Short mmCIF file of C-alpha atoms in Angstrom, two decimals:
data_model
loop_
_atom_site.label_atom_id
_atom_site.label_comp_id
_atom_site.label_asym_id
_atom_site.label_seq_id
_atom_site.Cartn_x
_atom_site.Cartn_y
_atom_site.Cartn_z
CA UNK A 1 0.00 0.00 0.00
CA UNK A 2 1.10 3.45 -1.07
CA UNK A 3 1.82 6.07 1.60
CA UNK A 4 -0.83 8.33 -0.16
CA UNK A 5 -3.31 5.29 0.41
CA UNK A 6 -2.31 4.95 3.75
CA UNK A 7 -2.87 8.35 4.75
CA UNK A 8 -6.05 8.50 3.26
CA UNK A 9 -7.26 5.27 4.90
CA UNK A 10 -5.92 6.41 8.21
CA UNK A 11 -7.63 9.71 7.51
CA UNK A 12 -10.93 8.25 7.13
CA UNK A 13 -10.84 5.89 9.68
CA UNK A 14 -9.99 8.41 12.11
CA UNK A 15 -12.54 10.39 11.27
CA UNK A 16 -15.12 7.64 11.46
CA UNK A 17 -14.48 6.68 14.76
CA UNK A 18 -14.37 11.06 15.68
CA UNK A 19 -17.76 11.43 14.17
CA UNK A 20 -18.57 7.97 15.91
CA UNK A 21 -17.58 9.09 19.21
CA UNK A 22 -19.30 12.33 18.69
CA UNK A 23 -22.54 11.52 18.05
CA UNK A 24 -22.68 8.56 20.13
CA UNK A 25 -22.43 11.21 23.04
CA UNK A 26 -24.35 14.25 21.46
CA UNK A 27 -26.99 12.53 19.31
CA UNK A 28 -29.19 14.80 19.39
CA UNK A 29 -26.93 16.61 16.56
CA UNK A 30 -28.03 14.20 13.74
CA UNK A 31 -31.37 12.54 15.44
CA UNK A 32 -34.27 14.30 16.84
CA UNK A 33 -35.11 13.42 20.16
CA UNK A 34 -37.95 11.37 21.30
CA UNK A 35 -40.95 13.08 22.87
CA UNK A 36 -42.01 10.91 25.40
CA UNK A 37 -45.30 10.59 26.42
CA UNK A 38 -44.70 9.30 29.62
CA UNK A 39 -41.87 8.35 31.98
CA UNK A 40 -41.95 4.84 34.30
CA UNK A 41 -39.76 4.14 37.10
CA UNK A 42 -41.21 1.06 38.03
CA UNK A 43 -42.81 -1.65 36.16
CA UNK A 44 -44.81 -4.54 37.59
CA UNK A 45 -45.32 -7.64 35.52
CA UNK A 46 -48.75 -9.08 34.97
CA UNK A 47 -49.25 -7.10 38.08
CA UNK A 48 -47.29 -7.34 40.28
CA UNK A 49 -48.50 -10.82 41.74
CA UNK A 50 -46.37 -12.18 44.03
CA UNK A 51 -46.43 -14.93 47.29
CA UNK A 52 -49.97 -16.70 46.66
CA UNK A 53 -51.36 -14.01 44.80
CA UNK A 54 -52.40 -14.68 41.48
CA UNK A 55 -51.36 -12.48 38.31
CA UNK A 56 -53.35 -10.41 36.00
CA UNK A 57 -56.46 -9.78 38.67
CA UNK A 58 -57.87 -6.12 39.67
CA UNK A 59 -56.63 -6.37 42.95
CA UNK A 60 -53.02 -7.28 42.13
CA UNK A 61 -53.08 -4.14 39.53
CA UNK A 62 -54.96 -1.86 42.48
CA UNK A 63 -51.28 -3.14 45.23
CA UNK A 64 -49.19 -2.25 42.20
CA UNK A 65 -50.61 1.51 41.56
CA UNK A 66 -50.92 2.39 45.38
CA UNK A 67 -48.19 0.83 47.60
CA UNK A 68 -45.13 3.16 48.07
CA UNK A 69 -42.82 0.86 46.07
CA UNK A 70 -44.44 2.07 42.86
CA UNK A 71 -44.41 5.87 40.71
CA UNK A 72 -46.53 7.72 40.36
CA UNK A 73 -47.26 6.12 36.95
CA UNK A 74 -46.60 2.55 37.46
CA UNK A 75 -46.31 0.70 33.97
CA UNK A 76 -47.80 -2.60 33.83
CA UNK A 77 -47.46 -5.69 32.04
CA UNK A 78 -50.63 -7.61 30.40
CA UNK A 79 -49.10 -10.98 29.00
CA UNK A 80 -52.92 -11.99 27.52
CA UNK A 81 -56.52 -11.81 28.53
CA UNK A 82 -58.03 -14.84 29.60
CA UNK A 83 -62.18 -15.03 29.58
CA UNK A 84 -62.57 -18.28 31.94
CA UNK A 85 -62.59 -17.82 35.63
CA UNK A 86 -59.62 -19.14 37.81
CA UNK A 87 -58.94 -20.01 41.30
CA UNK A 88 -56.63 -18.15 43.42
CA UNK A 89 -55.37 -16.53 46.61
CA UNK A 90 -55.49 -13.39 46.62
CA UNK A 91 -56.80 -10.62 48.21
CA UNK A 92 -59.97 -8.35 47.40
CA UNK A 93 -63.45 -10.15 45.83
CA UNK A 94 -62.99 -10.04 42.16
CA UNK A 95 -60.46 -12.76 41.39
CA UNK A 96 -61.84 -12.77 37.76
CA UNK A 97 -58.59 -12.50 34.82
CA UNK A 98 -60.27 -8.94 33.09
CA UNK A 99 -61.03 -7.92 29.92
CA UNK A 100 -58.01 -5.83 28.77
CA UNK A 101 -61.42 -3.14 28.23
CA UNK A 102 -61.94 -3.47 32.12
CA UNK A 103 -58.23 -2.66 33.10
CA UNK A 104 -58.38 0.43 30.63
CA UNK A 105 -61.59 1.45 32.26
CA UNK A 106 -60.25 0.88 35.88
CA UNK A 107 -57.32 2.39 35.34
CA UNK A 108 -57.77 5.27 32.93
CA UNK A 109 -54.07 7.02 33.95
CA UNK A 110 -51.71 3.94 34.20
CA UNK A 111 -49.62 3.69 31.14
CA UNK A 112 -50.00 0.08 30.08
CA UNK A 113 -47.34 -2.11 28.74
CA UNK A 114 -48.86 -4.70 26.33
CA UNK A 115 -47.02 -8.00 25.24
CA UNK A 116 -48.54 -9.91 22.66
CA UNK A 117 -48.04 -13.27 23.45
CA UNK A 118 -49.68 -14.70 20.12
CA UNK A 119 -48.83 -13.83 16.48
CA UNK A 120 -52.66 -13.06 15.43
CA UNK A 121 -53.29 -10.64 12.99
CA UNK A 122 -57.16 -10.28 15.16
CA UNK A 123 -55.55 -9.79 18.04
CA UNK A 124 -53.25 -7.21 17.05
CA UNK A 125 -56.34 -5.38 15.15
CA UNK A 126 -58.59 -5.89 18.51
CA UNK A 127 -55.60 -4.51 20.73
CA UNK A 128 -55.81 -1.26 18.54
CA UNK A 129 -59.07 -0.67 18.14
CA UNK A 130 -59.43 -1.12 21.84
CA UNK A 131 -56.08 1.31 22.73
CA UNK A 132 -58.06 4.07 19.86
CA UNK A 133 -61.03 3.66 21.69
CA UNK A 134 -59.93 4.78 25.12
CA UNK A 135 -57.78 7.22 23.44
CA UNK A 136 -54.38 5.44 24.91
CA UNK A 137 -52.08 5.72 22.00
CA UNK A 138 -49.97 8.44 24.87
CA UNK A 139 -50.13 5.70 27.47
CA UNK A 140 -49.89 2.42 25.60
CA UNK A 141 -46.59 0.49 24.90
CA UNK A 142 -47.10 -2.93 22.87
CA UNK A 143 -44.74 -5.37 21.18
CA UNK A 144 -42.58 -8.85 21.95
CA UNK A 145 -39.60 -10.23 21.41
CA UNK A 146 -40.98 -11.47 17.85
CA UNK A 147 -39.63 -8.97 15.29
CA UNK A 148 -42.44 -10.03 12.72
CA UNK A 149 -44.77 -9.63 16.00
CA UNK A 150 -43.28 -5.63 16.52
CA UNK A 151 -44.10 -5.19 12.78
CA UNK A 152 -46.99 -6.24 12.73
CA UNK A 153 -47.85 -3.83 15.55
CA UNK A 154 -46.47 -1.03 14.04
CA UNK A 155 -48.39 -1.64 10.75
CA UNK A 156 -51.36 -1.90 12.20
CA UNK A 157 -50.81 0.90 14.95
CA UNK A 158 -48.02 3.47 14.44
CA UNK A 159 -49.89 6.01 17.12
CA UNK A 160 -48.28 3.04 19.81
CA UNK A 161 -45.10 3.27 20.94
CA UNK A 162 -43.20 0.07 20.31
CA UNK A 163 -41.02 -2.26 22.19
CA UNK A 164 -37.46 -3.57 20.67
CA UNK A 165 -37.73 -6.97 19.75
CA UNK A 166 -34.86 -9.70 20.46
CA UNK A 167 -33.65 -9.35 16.89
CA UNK A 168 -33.35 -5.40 17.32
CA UNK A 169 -31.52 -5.49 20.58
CA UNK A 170 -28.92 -7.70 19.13
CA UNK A 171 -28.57 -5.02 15.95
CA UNK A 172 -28.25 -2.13 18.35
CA UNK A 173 -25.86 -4.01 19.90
CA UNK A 174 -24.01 -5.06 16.73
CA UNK A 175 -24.20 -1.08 15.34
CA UNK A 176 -23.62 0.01 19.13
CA UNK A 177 -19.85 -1.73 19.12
CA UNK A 178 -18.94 -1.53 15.47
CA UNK A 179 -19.70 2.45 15.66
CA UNK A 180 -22.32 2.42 13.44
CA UNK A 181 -24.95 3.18 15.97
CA UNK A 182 -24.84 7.33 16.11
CA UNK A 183 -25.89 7.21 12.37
CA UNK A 184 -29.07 5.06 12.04
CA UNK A 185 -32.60 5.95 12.87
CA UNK A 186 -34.66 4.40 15.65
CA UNK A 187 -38.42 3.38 15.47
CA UNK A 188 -38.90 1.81 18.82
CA UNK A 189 -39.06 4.13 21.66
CA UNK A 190 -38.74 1.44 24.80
CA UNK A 191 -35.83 -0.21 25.27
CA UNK A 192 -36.38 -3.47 27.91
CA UNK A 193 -34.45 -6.09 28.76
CA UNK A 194 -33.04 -8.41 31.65
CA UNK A 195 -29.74 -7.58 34.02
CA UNK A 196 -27.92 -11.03 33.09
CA UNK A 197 -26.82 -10.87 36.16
CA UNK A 198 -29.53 -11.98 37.81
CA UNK A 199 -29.91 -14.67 36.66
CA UNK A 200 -27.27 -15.98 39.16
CA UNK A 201 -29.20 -15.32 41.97
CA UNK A 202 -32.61 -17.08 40.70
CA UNK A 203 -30.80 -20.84 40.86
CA UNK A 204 -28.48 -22.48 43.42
CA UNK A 205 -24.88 -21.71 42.64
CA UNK A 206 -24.39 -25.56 42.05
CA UNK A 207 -26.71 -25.84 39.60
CA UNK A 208 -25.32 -23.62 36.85
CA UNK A 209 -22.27 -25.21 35.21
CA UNK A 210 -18.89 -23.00 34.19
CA UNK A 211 -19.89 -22.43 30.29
CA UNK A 212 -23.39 -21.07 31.88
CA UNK A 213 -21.94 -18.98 33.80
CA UNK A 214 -19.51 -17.79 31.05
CA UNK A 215 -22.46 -17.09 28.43
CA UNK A 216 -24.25 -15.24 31.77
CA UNK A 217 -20.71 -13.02 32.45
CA UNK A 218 -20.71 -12.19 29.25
CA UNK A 219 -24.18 -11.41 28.46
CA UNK A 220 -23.67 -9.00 31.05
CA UNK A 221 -20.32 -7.81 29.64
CA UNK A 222 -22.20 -7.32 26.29
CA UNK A 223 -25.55 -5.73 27.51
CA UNK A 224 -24.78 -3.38 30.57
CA UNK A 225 -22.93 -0.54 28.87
CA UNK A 226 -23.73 2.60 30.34
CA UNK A 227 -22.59 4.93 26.78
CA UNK A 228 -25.03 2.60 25.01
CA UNK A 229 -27.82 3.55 27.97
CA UNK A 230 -26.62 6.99 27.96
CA UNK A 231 -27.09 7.00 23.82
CA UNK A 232 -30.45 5.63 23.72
CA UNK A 233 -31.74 7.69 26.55
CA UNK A 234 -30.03 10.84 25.12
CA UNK A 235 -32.44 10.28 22.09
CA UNK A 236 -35.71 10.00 24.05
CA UNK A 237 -35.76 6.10 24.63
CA UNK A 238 -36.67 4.64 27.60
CA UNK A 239 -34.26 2.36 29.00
CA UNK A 240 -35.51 0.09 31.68
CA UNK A 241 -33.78 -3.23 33.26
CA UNK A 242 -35.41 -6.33 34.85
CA UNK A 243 -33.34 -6.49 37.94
CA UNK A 244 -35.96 -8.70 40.47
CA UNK A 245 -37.97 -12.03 39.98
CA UNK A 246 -40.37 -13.56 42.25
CA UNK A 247 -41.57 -16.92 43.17
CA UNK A 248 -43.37 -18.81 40.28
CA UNK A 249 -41.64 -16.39 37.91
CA UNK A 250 -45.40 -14.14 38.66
CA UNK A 251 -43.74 -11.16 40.47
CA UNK A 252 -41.18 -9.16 37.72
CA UNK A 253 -40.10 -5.58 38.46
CA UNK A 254 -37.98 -3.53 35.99
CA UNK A 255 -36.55 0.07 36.72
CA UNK A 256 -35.74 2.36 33.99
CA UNK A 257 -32.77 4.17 34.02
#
């Protein structure tokens, strides 16, 4: 290689990782940031349920948006709405599984975080039509880890704010260490995953072998980068971590950052 071809490659690679660095901590030069609707500091999956009590029931919701633990606007998980009745321990009379219309009625200020569990083309249209009708689109987040799922939503509902799918986290990972990530536009506006971490502390030490704990360690390594946090929040995304699981897997709490 020439020295003129040298210096020019040298030249541009140096500036690529300048403008890189740049943006990656001012993105707000290239990207518009993200109005958001609303701001969580504590979400409750399905609830909230934890010990005996059953998830996705009124009265779990009704703990999760009063006790001190939670925000003012508590975000809360709906994995799917079951019709039939269930048994359960719990406490308060109505241990029915609601309509996802009854948990919009009863709680007309909670921003809701929707998962949908199925890939149903009715379902995603019902979800809508349901969010439009309550006028929700500022307090509604829907998606799951199923890219074609996401899309789907989004097609159907751009108004919602979407959730990053498995497949998008690992990109933004990918374009987050290769550089690349200052320069490309971002449709999702919720950015939710699990500390890896943890995961440690939900079996007994003897149970998870070395290359477990290897692919956990690094999981870890790979995921908890505070410039990549610091990025996505700088451009109006909401980053929030699942950092504590209950019994039965019912009681999940993330915290955004």
């Amino acid at each position: 290689m020439s020295p003129t071809a040298a210096f020019c490659l040298l030249s541009t690679l140096g500036g690529y990782l300048v403008t890189s660095f740049l943006l990656l901590k001012y993105p707000t030069l290239l990207h518009q940031r993200k109005k958001q609707r609303f701001l969580c500091k504590h979400i409750s999956h399905r609830g909230g349920a934890w010990g005996p009590r059953t998830p996705n029931l009124v009265p779990v919701f009704q703990n999760t948006t009063i006790t001190p633990f939670s925000t003012s606007m508590a975000g809360t998980w709906i994995s799917k709405r079951l019709k039939h009745d269930v048994a359960c321990q719990c406490e308060g009379k109505d241990n029915r599984i609601p309509l996802l219309k009854e948990v919009f009625e009863a709680f007309p200020n909670i921003p809701i975080n929707i998962d949908i569990k199925v890939n149903n083309n009715v379902l995603i249209q019902k979800v809508s039509e349901l969010v439009k009708q309550y006028k929700r689109e500022h307090l509604t987040v829907w998606g799951n880890a199923s890219y074609e799922i996401v899309e789907k939503c989004y097609k159907e509902n751009s108004a919602i704010p979407i959730l990053f799918s498995l497949q998008r986290v690992l990109l933004i990972l990918g374009l987050f260490f290769t550089g690349l990530l200052p320069f490309v536009p971002i449709r999702e506006q919720f950015f939710e995953i699990p500390m890896p971490s943890i995961i440690l502390k939900l079996k007994e030490p003897h149970t998870i072998s070395k290359g477990q704990k290897f692919l956990i360690w690094l999981s870890d390594i790979l995921l908890m980068r505070k410039a990549l946090f610091d990025h996505l929040t700088a451009r109006g995304i909401q980053v929030s971590l699942f950092v504590l699981f209950g019994c039965l897997g019912f009681f999940e709490v993330g915290l955004s950052l």
